[in-house]
Amino acid sequence: MKTRVVLLGYLSMMTLLSVQCLANNGDSSAVRRTVADPGNAGLKLPAGFKAQAIAENLGAARHIAVTPLGDVYVKIQTSKPGKAIAVIHGNDVKTFGTYRGTGMVIKGKYLYTSSDEDVYRYALNDKFEVINPEQPEKIVTGLINRHQHEAKALTLDNDGNIYVNIGAYSNSCQVQDRAKGSKGMEGCPIRDSAAGIWQFRADKQNQTYGDGSRYATGLRNVVGLDWNTTDNQLFVMQHGRDGLFDMFPEYYNLQQGNELPAECMYALKKGDDAGWPYIYYDGQQQKKILSPEYGGDGKKTGGENAIDPVVAFPAHMAPNGLLFYTGSQFPAKYKNGAFVAFHGSWNRQKGQKGYFVAFVPFKDGKPSGKWEVFADDFAGVPDIQSPGQAKHRPCGLAQGPDGSLYVTDDVKGTVYKITYSGK
Amino acid sequence: MKRIILTGVAFSAVLSFLSAQTKKPGANPAMARGKKVYEQYCLTCHQVDGSGVPHLNPPLIKTTFVLGDKPTLVQVILKGMQSSVPIDDEYYSNNMPPHNFLKDQEIADVLTYVRNNFGNKASAVTAAEVKAIRAKN
């Protein structure tokens, strides 16, 4: 009996292992499913919505753009030659480009992308296909990349300007990054070349810092950003600071470290300062609190000249995508509202948070109600303890010509298409 | 077929029970002390299961640094590590701060814990070794 149990156990384990091997078989070509998926590709959605995985195994799929004819461009975070951008056309997936990066936007007849240092644009033909995949124009060059917060996320306005995130290469501008007891640098020099959104012209080549302008500062890192056409304004999602409990247990308990600071949505005007690194926004007290590296204690307020957020979400959820929904496919409450893709937290203890797409209703360019979870269960595990356990993490958002919502996952490279049928 | 799966499940359950028994940190005082240090200073970044954060903070599971040469590993604790240094050909975006405020014994304990947890198996680190390595800085 004993031998039999062991043998059977061994056999079933081998079966499991071989299935695992098949699933992990390198950069296997993407699978496109053309039939509706009754399981909604593993996502939990509000009634009447359906989801389908239109591609899988693309690699680390970051931001995404959909053409007026329904082709899908996805920026892949890889340095493998020829694999930087995936193009999904019908059942076919092609790739081109060789540079890591995140940014991906279509505006007019151009596709705009970014590496972690540069911004490119590719001219599109009448079918919105890239005319010359090997020779994009380099629009912006030489942006700072020191690994931390390196994604140069992009959006454009309707006046020929492009907005580029340059994230702070630091947690809180300490003399020694993330070191316990290290003070904040006076007159934080990181803000001169990072920790903000820079504005450049969308049609001029080889621009660098001197050619553009610092549109807004005091933003630690922004990956999700979008231009709101209702009030002609830039909106961004900031990744809030880490380590309040780890570095300052004298002021913050574990619970406070988990819940502070808020992940903030800001509506920006030229010249705005969101206050990083001097302050953070406490969503519970609803106040701008002086950072402990700059003399704060969790209670002292600060940042009199810093703007307030328009929405404060729970801490550490890592908003990586922002999209204002202008389509007509979804019910009326979604029109002009904001979808936010939360990549999911790591800077919490005893349970992580996020790994969903949220929705915020808007009216006249301002939030008009409480945010809610829209698409959930990307992680695919209950009670997630560490981000490595997540099967999928939502990152980029785009709207299709028929009003469908597209979401990328940068763990396995799944592209989800979410539609509404009312059934 | 059902029976095969059930037996397989039962077998894996026995396996994980046995491995949990052999890995129990309470069995060794250095491991128990190391676990405490880990939870206070390392867990947030490297996570409860040592898996790190993909692309941001490196895992501590069977990496060259964790299982390798003790002086190099002790120096990572003392001096921290810059994100520009690759770990097994992967880059991680966040810098590790120095933890030179930890006592020799605390560093020895936490490294012993990490080198014998999360599926790792490597020799223990002693406070005397940490002291000698720190003295060279």
Coordinates of C-alpha atoms in Angstrom, one line a residue:
Chain A
M1 CA 0.0 0.0 0.0
K2 CA 2.7 2.4 1.0
T3 CA 4.6 1.9 -2.3
R4 CA 1.4 2.4 -4.2
V5 CA 0.6 5.7 -2.4
V6 CA 4.1 6.9 -3.0
L7 CA 4.0 5.9 -6.7
L8 CA 0.6 7.4 -7.3
G9 CA 1.7 10.6 -5.5
Y10 CA 4.8 10.7 -7.6
L11 CA 2.9 10.2 -10.8
S12 CA 0.4 13.0 -10.0
M13 CA 3.2 15.3 -9.0
M14 CA 5.0 14.6 -12.3
T15 CA 1.8 15.4 -14.2
L16 CA 1.6 18.7 -12.3
L17 CA 5.2 19.5 -13.1
S18 CA 4.9 18.7 -16.8
V19 CA 1.9 21.0 -17.0
Q20 CA 3.9 23.7 -15.3
C21 CA 6.8 23.3 -17.8
L22 CA 4.4 23.7 -20.7
A23 CA 2.9 26.8 -19.2
N24 CA 6.3 28.4 -18.6
N25 CA 7.8 27.5 -22.0
G26 CA 9.6 30.8 -22.7
D27 CA 8.1 33.6 -24.8
S28 CA 5.6 31.4 -26.5
S29 CA 3.5 33.1 -29.1
A30 CA 0.4 34.9 -27.9
V31 CA -2.9 33.1 -28.0
R32 CA -5.9 34.9 -29.2
R33 CA -9.3 33.6 -28.3
T34 CA -12.0 34.6 -30.7
V35 CA -15.0 33.1 -28.7
A36 CA -16.5 34.7 -25.6
D37 CA -15.1 33.5 -22.3
P38 CA -17.8 32.5 -19.8
G39 CA -15.2 32.7 -17.0
N40 CA -14.5 36.4 -17.9
A41 CA -10.8 35.5 -18.1
G42 CA -10.8 35.1 -14.3
L43 CA -12.0 38.7 -13.6
K44 CA -14.8 39.7 -11.3
L45 CA -16.9 42.5 -13.0
P46 CA -20.1 44.4 -12.3
A47 CA -23.3 42.9 -13.7
G48 CA -23.7 43.1 -17.4
F49 CA -19.9 43.3 -18.2
K50 CA -17.8 40.6 -19.8
A51 CA -14.1 40.2 -20.1
Q52 CA -12.0 38.2 -22.6
A53 CA -8.3 37.7 -22.9
I54 CA -7.5 38.7 -26.4
A55 CA -3.8 37.9 -26.0
E56 CA -1.6 36.1 -23.5
N57 CA 2.1 35.6 -22.8
L58 CA 3.2 38.9 -24.5
G59 CA 5.8 39.5 -21.7
A60 CA 5.6 42.4 -19.3
A61 CA 2.8 44.3 -21.0
R62 CA 2.8 48.0 -19.8
H63 CA 0.9 50.8 -21.5
I64 CA -1.5 50.2 -24.4
A65 CA -3.2 52.1 -27.2
V66 CA -6.0 51.0 -29.6
T67 CA -6.3 52.5 -33.1
P68 CA -9.6 53.7 -34.6
L69 CA -9.7 50.5 -36.6
G70 CA -9.3 48.3 -33.5
D71 CA -5.6 47.2 -33.8
V72 CA -3.9 47.1 -30.4
Y73 CA -0.4 48.4 -29.6
V74 CA 1.3 47.2 -26.4
K75 CA 4.6 48.4 -24.9
I76 CA 6.5 45.5 -23.6
Q77 CA 9.0 46.0 -20.8
T78 CA 11.9 44.0 -22.3
S79 CA 15.3 44.5 -23.8
K80 CA 15.0 41.4 -26.1
P81 CA 15.7 42.4 -29.6
G82 CA 12.6 43.1 -31.7
K83 CA 10.2 42.5 -28.8
A84 CA 9.6 46.0 -27.4
I85 CA 6.2 46.7 -29.0
A86 CA 3.5 44.1 -29.7
V87 CA 0.8 44.8 -32.4
I88 CA -2.4 42.7 -32.2
H89 CA -4.3 42.7 -35.5
G90 CA -7.1 40.1 -35.7
N91 CA -5.6 36.8 -34.7
D92 CA -2.1 37.9 -35.5
V93 CA 0.5 39.3 -33.1
K94 CA 3.7 40.9 -34.4
T95 CA 6.5 42.6 -32.5
F96 CA 9.1 45.3 -33.3
G97 CA 11.5 47.6 -31.5
T98 CA 14.3 47.1 -29.0
Y99 CA 14.1 49.2 -25.9
R100 CA 12.7 48.8 -22.4
G101 CA 10.0 51.2 -21.4
T102 CA 6.3 51.9 -20.6
G103 CA 4.8 54.8 -22.5
M104 CA 2.3 54.1 -25.4
V105 CA -0.2 56.6 -26.8
I106 CA -1.9 57.2 -30.1
K107 CA -2.7 60.8 -31.0
G108 CA -3.8 61.7 -34.6
K109 CA -1.6 59.8 -37.1
Y110 CA 1.2 59.1 -34.7
L111 CA 2.1 56.4 -32.2
Y112 CA 4.1 57.8 -29.2
T113 CA 6.2 55.5 -27.1
S114 CA 8.9 55.8 -24.5
S115 CA 12.0 54.0 -23.3
D116 CA 13.2 54.8 -19.8
E117 CA 15.3 57.8 -21.2
D118 CA 13.7 58.9 -24.5
V119 CA 10.4 59.5 -26.2
Y120 CA 9.7 58.4 -29.8
R121 CA 7.0 58.7 -32.3
Y122 CA 6.1 56.6 -35.3
A123 CA 4.1 57.9 -38.3
L124 CA 1.0 55.8 -39.0
N125 CA -0.6 55.2 -42.5
D126 CA -4.3 55.3 -43.4
K127 CA -4.8 52.0 -41.7
F128 CA -3.0 53.2 -38.5
E129 CA -0.1 50.9 -39.2
V130 CA 3.4 51.9 -38.3
I131 CA 5.0 52.9 -41.6
N132 CA 8.6 52.5 -40.5
P133 CA 9.0 50.3 -37.4
E134 CA 12.8 50.6 -37.4
Q135 CA 13.1 54.3 -37.6
P136 CA 11.0 56.3 -35.2
E137 CA 11.6 60.0 -34.7
K138 CA 13.3 60.7 -31.4
I139 CA 11.1 63.5 -29.9
V140 CA 12.8 63.8 -26.4
T141 CA 16.1 62.5 -25.3
G142 CA 18.4 62.3 -22.3
L143 CA 15.8 62.1 -19.5
I144 CA 17.2 60.9 -16.2
N145 CA 17.0 57.2 -15.4
R146 CA 18.5 55.9 -12.2
H147 CA 16.5 52.7 -12.1
Q148 CA 14.1 53.8 -9.4
H149 CA 10.8 55.2 -10.8
E150 CA 12.2 55.1 -14.3
A151 CA 9.0 54.7 -16.3
K152 CA 8.5 57.7 -18.7
A153 CA 4.7 57.6 -18.9
L154 CA 3.1 59.8 -21.5
T155 CA 0.0 61.7 -22.5
L156 CA -0.8 64.4 -25.0
D157 CA -3.2 67.4 -25.0
N158 CA -5.1 68.8 -28.0
D159 CA -2.6 71.6 -28.6
G160 CA 0.4 69.7 -29.8
N161 CA 2.1 69.2 -26.4
I162 CA 3.3 65.9 -24.9
Y163 CA 3.5 65.4 -21.1
V164 CA 6.2 63.1 -19.7
N165 CA 6.6 61.8 -16.2
I166 CA 10.1 61.9 -14.8
G167 CA 9.9 60.0 -11.5
A168 CA 12.1 60.8 -8.5
Y169 CA 15.0 58.4 -8.2
S170 CA 14.4 58.3 -4.5
N171 CA 11.7 57.4 -1.9
S172 CA 11.7 60.7 0.1
C173 CA 14.8 62.6 -1.0
Q174 CA 16.9 61.5 1.9
V175 CA 20.7 62.1 1.9
Q176 CA 20.9 58.3 1.8
D177 CA 17.9 56.8 0.1
R178 CA 15.7 54.6 2.4
A179 CA 18.3 54.6 5.2
K180 CA 16.9 54.7 8.7
G181 CA 17.9 58.0 10.3
S182 CA 19.0 59.8 7.1
K183 CA 17.5 63.3 6.9
G184 CA 15.7 64.8 3.9
M185 CA 18.0 67.0 1.7
E186 CA 17.4 70.7 2.1
G187 CA 16.0 72.2 -1.1
C188 CA 15.6 68.7 -2.6
P189 CA 17.8 68.8 -5.7
I190 CA 16.0 65.9 -7.3
R191 CA 13.1 68.2 -8.2
D192 CA 15.4 70.1 -10.7
S193 CA 15.4 67.2 -13.1
A194 CA 12.8 64.7 -11.9
A195 CA 9.8 64.3 -9.5
G196 CA 7.5 66.1 -11.9
I197 CA 5.8 66.2 -15.2
W198 CA 7.7 67.8 -18.1
Q199 CA 6.0 69.4 -21.1
F200 CA 7.5 69.1 -24.6
R201 CA 6.3 69.8 -28.2
A202 CA 4.9 66.6 -29.8
D203 CA 6.3 67.4 -33.2
K204 CA 9.9 68.5 -32.6
Q205 CA 12.9 66.2 -32.6
N206 CA 15.7 65.8 -30.1
Q207 CA 14.3 68.0 -27.3
T208 CA 15.8 67.7 -23.9
Y209 CA 15.4 69.4 -20.5
G210 CA 16.2 72.9 -21.9
D211 CA 13.7 72.6 -24.7
G212 CA 10.8 71.6 -22.5
S213 CA 9.4 73.0 -19.3
R214 CA 8.7 71.6 -15.9
Y215 CA 4.9 71.6 -16.0
A216 CA 4.3 70.4 -12.5
T217 CA 6.6 69.4 -9.6
G218 CA 6.5 67.7 -6.3
L219 CA 5.2 64.4 -7.7
R220 CA 7.2 61.4 -6.5
N221 CA 6.3 59.1 -9.4
V222 CA 3.5 59.1 -11.9
V223 CA 2.8 56.1 -14.1
G224 CA -0.9 56.6 -14.8
L225 CA -1.8 60.0 -16.4
D226 CA -4.4 61.2 -18.9
W227 CA -5.6 64.4 -20.5
N228 CA -9.2 65.2 -19.5
T229 CA -10.9 66.7 -22.5
T230 CA -14.0 67.8 -20.5
D231 CA -12.1 70.5 -18.7
N232 CA -8.9 70.4 -20.8
Q233 CA -6.7 69.5 -17.9
L234 CA -4.0 67.0 -17.1
F235 CA -4.8 64.4 -14.4
V236 CA -2.2 62.2 -12.8
M237 CA -2.0 59.4 -10.3
Q238 CA 0.9 59.6 -7.9
H239 CA 2.7 56.6 -6.3
G240 CA 2.9 57.7 -2.7
R241 CA 6.0 57.2 -0.5
D242 CA 7.1 54.1 1.3
G243 CA 8.5 53.2 4.7
L244 CA 6.8 55.4 7.3
F245 CA 6.6 52.5 9.8
D246 CA 9.9 50.9 8.8
M247 CA 12.0 54.0 9.2
F248 CA 10.0 55.9 11.8
P249 CA 8.5 53.4 14.3
E250 CA 8.6 56.1 16.9
Y251 CA 5.8 58.0 15.0
Y252 CA 3.9 55.3 13.1
N253 CA 2.7 51.8 14.1
L254 CA 2.5 49.0 11.6
Q255 CA -1.1 49.7 10.9
Q256 CA -0.4 53.4 10.1
G257 CA 2.5 52.4 7.9
N258 CA 0.2 50.1 6.0
E259 CA -2.5 52.8 5.6
L260 CA -0.4 55.9 5.0
P261 CA 0.0 57.9 2.8
A262 CA -2.9 58.0 0.3
E263 CA -2.4 57.2 -3.3
C264 CA -3.5 60.5 -4.8
M265 CA -5.2 61.7 -8.0
Y266 CA -4.2 65.3 -8.8
A267 CA -5.7 67.7 -11.3
L268 CA -2.8 69.8 -12.5
K269 CA -2.3 73.3 -13.8
K270 CA 1.0 74.6 -15.1
G271 CA 3.3 75.5 -12.2
D272 CA 1.5 73.3 -9.6
D273 CA 3.5 71.7 -6.8
A274 CA 2.1 68.5 -5.2
G275 CA 4.6 68.8 -2.3
W276 CA 7.0 65.8 -2.6
P277 CA 9.2 65.2 -0.7
Y278 CA 8.4 67.7 2.0
I279 CA 4.8 66.5 2.7
Y280 CA 2.5 63.6 2.1
Y281 CA -1.2 63.4 2.0
D282 CA -2.9 61.6 4.9
G283 CA -6.2 60.3 3.6
Q284 CA -7.5 59.5 7.1
Q285 CA -6.9 63.0 8.6
Q286 CA -7.4 64.5 5.1
K287 CA -4.4 66.7 5.6
K288 CA -1.0 67.4 4.1
I289 CA 1.4 66.1 6.7
L290 CA 5.1 67.2 7.1
S291 CA 7.4 64.3 6.1
P292 CA 9.3 62.8 9.1
E293 CA 12.6 63.3 7.1
Y294 CA 11.8 67.0 7.2
G295 CA 10.9 67.3 10.9
G296 CA 7.4 65.8 10.8
D297 CA 5.9 63.5 13.5
G298 CA 2.8 62.2 11.7
K299 CA 0.7 65.1 13.1
K300 CA 2.4 68.4 12.1
T301 CA 0.9 69.7 8.9
G302 CA 2.8 71.4 6.0
G303 CA 2.8 72.2 2.3
E304 CA 0.8 75.4 2.5
N305 CA 1.6 76.0 -1.2
A306 CA 1.1 72.4 -2.3
I307 CA -2.1 71.4 -4.0
D308 CA -4.6 69.0 -2.6
P309 CA -5.6 65.8 -4.3
V310 CA -9.0 65.4 -6.0
V311 CA -9.2 61.8 -4.9
A312 CA -7.4 60.0 -2.1
F313 CA -7.2 56.2 -2.5
P314 CA -5.8 53.7 0.1
A315 CA -2.0 53.5 0.4
H316 CA 0.6 51.7 -1.6
M317 CA -1.7 50.2 -4.2
A318 CA 0.5 51.5 -7.1
P319 CA -1.7 53.2 -9.7
N320 CA -0.1 52.4 -13.1
G321 CA -2.9 53.3 -15.5
L322 CA -5.4 56.2 -15.7
L323 CA -8.1 56.6 -18.4
F324 CA -11.0 59.0 -18.8
Y325 CA -13.8 57.0 -20.4
T326 CA -15.4 58.9 -23.3
G327 CA -17.1 56.0 -25.0
S328 CA -20.8 55.2 -25.2
Q329 CA -20.8 51.4 -24.9
F330 CA -20.8 51.4 -21.1
P331 CA -23.8 52.7 -19.0
A332 CA -24.2 56.4 -18.6
K333 CA -22.6 56.6 -15.1
Y334 CA -19.2 55.7 -16.7
K335 CA -19.2 58.5 -19.3
N336 CA -16.3 60.9 -18.6
G337 CA -15.4 59.0 -15.4
A338 CA -11.9 57.8 -14.6
F339 CA -10.7 54.2 -14.6
V340 CA -7.5 53.6 -12.5
A341 CA -5.4 50.4 -12.8
F342 CA -3.9 49.6 -9.4
H343 CA -0.8 47.3 -10.0
G344 CA -1.1 46.1 -6.4
S345 CA 0.9 46.9 -3.2
W346 CA 4.1 45.5 -1.7
N347 CA 4.8 48.1 1.0
R348 CA 2.3 46.7 3.4
Q349 CA 2.6 43.9 5.9
K350 CA 0.1 41.1 6.7
G351 CA -1.8 41.3 3.4
Q352 CA -1.5 43.3 0.2
K353 CA -4.0 45.6 -1.5
G354 CA -4.9 46.6 -5.0
Y355 CA -4.6 44.3 -8.0
F356 CA -7.8 45.7 -9.4
V357 CA -9.2 48.4 -11.7
A358 CA -11.1 51.1 -9.9
F359 CA -13.7 53.6 -11.2
V360 CA -14.3 57.2 -10.1
P361 CA -17.5 58.9 -11.5
F362 CA -16.9 62.4 -12.8
K363 CA -19.2 65.4 -13.7
D364 CA -18.0 68.6 -15.3
G365 CA -14.4 67.4 -15.0
K366 CA -14.6 66.8 -11.2
P367 CA -15.2 63.6 -9.2
S368 CA -18.9 63.4 -8.5
G369 CA -19.0 60.3 -6.1
K370 CA -17.0 57.7 -4.3
W371 CA -14.6 55.5 -6.1
E372 CA -15.4 51.8 -6.4
V373 CA -13.7 48.6 -7.5
F374 CA -14.6 47.9 -11.2
A375 CA -12.6 44.9 -12.3
D376 CA -11.2 42.6 -9.6
D377 CA -9.3 39.3 -9.0
F378 CA -6.4 40.0 -11.3
A379 CA -4.1 38.4 -8.7
G380 CA -6.0 35.1 -8.9
V381 CA -5.3 34.2 -5.2
P382 CA -7.4 35.0 -2.2
D383 CA -5.7 37.1 0.6
I384 CA -2.5 37.9 -1.3
Q385 CA 0.5 38.3 0.9
S386 CA 3.3 39.2 -1.5
P387 CA 3.2 40.5 -5.1
G388 CA 5.2 37.5 -6.3
Q389 CA 2.0 35.4 -5.7
A390 CA -0.1 37.5 -8.2
K391 CA -0.9 35.6 -11.4
H392 CA -1.7 39.0 -13.1
R393 CA -1.2 42.6 -12.2
P394 CA -3.1 45.3 -14.1
C395 CA -1.0 48.1 -15.6
G396 CA -2.1 49.9 -18.7
L397 CA -5.6 51.1 -19.8
A398 CA -7.0 52.1 -23.2
Q399 CA -10.4 52.6 -24.9
G400 CA -11.3 50.9 -28.1
P401 CA -13.2 52.6 -31.0
D402 CA -16.4 50.8 -29.9
G403 CA -16.0 51.9 -26.3
S404 CA -14.6 48.6 -25.0
L405 CA -12.0 48.9 -22.2
Y406 CA -8.6 47.3 -22.6
V407 CA -6.4 46.4 -19.6
T408 CA -2.8 45.0 -19.7
D409 CA -1.2 42.6 -17.3
D410 CA 2.6 42.9 -16.8
V411 CA 3.1 39.5 -15.1
K412 CA 2.3 37.2 -18.0
G413 CA 1.3 39.7 -20.7
T414 CA -2.4 39.1 -20.9
V415 CA -4.5 41.8 -22.7
Y416 CA -8.1 41.9 -21.4
K417 CA -10.9 43.4 -23.4
I418 CA -13.9 44.4 -21.2
T419 CA -17.3 44.9 -22.9
Y420 CA -20.8 45.7 -21.7
S421 CA -23.9 43.9 -23.0
G422 CA -26.3 44.4 -20.1
K423 CA -26.8 40.7 -19.8
Chain B
M1 CA -8.8 8.9 -11.6
K2 CA -10.4 10.6 -8.6
R3 CA -8.5 8.3 -6.3
I4 CA -5.2 9.0 -8.0
I5 CA -5.7 12.8 -7.5
L6 CA -6.8 12.3 -3.9
T7 CA -3.8 10.2 -3.1
G8 CA -1.5 12.7 -4.8
V9 CA -3.0 15.5 -2.7
A10 CA -2.6 13.4 0.5
F11 CA 1.0 12.7 -0.5
S12 CA 1.9 16.3 -1.1
A13 CA 0.2 17.3 2.2
V14 CA 2.4 14.8 4.0
L15 CA 5.5 16.2 2.2
S16 CA 4.7 19.8 3.1
F17 CA 4.0 18.8 6.7
L18 CA 7.4 17.1 6.8
S19 CA 9.2 20.0 5.3
A20 CA 7.5 22.4 7.6
Q21 CA 8.7 20.3 10.5
T22 CA 12.3 20.3 9.4
K23 CA 12.3 24.1 8.7
K24 CA 10.6 25.2 11.9
P25 CA 12.6 28.2 12.9
G26 CA 11.9 27.8 16.6
A27 CA 14.2 24.7 16.7
N28 CA 17.3 26.8 16.7
P29 CA 17.8 30.0 18.9
A30 CA 19.7 31.8 16.2
M31 CA 17.0 31.1 13.6
A32 CA 14.3 32.3 16.1
R33 CA 16.3 35.6 16.8
G34 CA 17.0 36.0 13.0
K35 CA 13.3 35.7 12.2
K36 CA 12.6 38.6 14.6
V37 CA 15.2 40.8 13.0
Y38 CA 13.9 39.8 9.5
E39 CA 10.4 40.8 10.4
Q40 CA 11.4 44.1 11.7
Y41 CA 14.0 45.3 9.1
C42 CA 13.7 43.1 6.0
L43 CA 10.2 41.8 5.5
T44 CA 8.5 44.9 4.0
C45 CA 10.9 44.9 1.0
H46 CA 11.8 41.2 0.7
Q47 CA 8.3 40.0 1.7
V48 CA 7.0 37.4 4.1
D49 CA 8.0 34.5 1.8
G50 CA 11.4 36.0 0.7
S51 CA 10.1 36.3 -2.8
G52 CA 10.9 40.1 -3.0
V53 CA 9.0 42.4 -5.4
P54 CA 9.2 41.6 -9.1
H55 CA 11.6 44.2 -10.7
L56 CA 11.8 46.4 -7.5
N57 CA 13.3 44.4 -4.6
P58 CA 15.3 41.2 -5.2
P59 CA 14.2 37.8 -3.9
L60 CA 16.2 36.0 -1.2
I61 CA 15.5 32.5 -2.6
K62 CA 18.6 30.7 -3.8
T63 CA 20.3 33.7 -5.2
T64 CA 24.1 33.9 -5.7
F65 CA 24.4 36.6 -3.0
V66 CA 22.3 34.8 -0.4
L67 CA 24.0 31.4 -0.8
G68 CA 27.4 32.7 -1.7
D69 CA 30.5 34.1 0.0
K70 CA 29.8 35.4 3.5
P71 CA 31.9 38.5 3.5
T72 CA 30.1 39.8 0.4
L73 CA 26.7 39.1 1.9
V74 CA 27.7 40.8 5.3
Q75 CA 28.8 43.9 3.4
V76 CA 25.4 44.1 1.7
I77 CA 23.9 44.4 5.1
L78 CA 26.5 46.9 6.4
K79 CA 26.7 49.1 3.3
G80 CA 23.5 48.4 1.4
M81 CA 23.3 47.9 -2.3
Q82 CA 22.7 50.1 -5.3
S83 CA 20.1 49.3 -7.9
S84 CA 22.7 49.5 -10.6
V85 CA 24.2 46.2 -9.4
P86 CA 22.6 43.2 -11.1
I87 CA 21.7 40.1 -9.1
D88 CA 21.8 36.8 -11.1
D89 CA 21.5 39.0 -14.3
E90 CA 18.4 40.8 -13.1
Y91 CA 18.1 44.4 -12.2
Y92 CA 16.0 45.7 -9.3
S93 CA 14.9 49.3 -9.2
N94 CA 15.1 50.1 -5.5
N95 CA 18.3 50.8 -3.6
M96 CA 18.9 48.8 -0.4
P97 CA 19.9 51.1 2.5
P98 CA 22.8 50.3 4.8
H99 CA 21.9 48.4 8.0
N100 CA 25.1 49.1 9.8
F101 CA 23.1 50.1 12.9
L102 CA 22.4 46.4 13.5
K103 CA 24.6 44.6 16.1
D104 CA 27.0 41.9 15.0
Q105 CA 24.8 39.3 16.6
E106 CA 21.7 40.6 14.9
I107 CA 23.4 40.5 11.5
A108 CA 24.7 37.0 12.1
D109 CA 21.2 35.8 13.2
V110 CA 19.3 37.3 10.3
L111 CA 21.7 36.0 7.7
T112 CA 21.7 32.6 9.3
Y113 CA 17.9 32.7 9.2
V114 CA 17.8 33.9 5.5
R115 CA 20.4 31.3 4.4
N116 CA 18.3 28.5 6.0
N117 CA 14.8 29.6 5.2
F118 CA 12.8 30.2 2.0
G119 CA 14.2 26.9 0.6
N120 CA 17.8 28.0 1.1
K121 CA 20.5 25.8 2.7
A122 CA 23.8 27.3 3.5
S123 CA 26.2 27.6 6.5
A124 CA 25.4 29.7 9.5
V125 CA 27.0 33.2 10.0
T126 CA 28.6 33.9 13.4
A127 CA 28.8 37.2 15.3
A128 CA 32.6 36.8 15.2
E129 CA 32.6 36.6 11.4
V130 CA 30.5 39.8 11.2
K131 CA 32.8 41.6 13.6
A132 CA 35.9 40.7 11.6
I133 CA 34.3 41.8 8.3
R134 CA 33.0 45.1 9.9
A135 CA 36.5 45.8 11.2
K136 CA 37.9 45.9 7.7
N137 CA 35.6 48.7 6.6

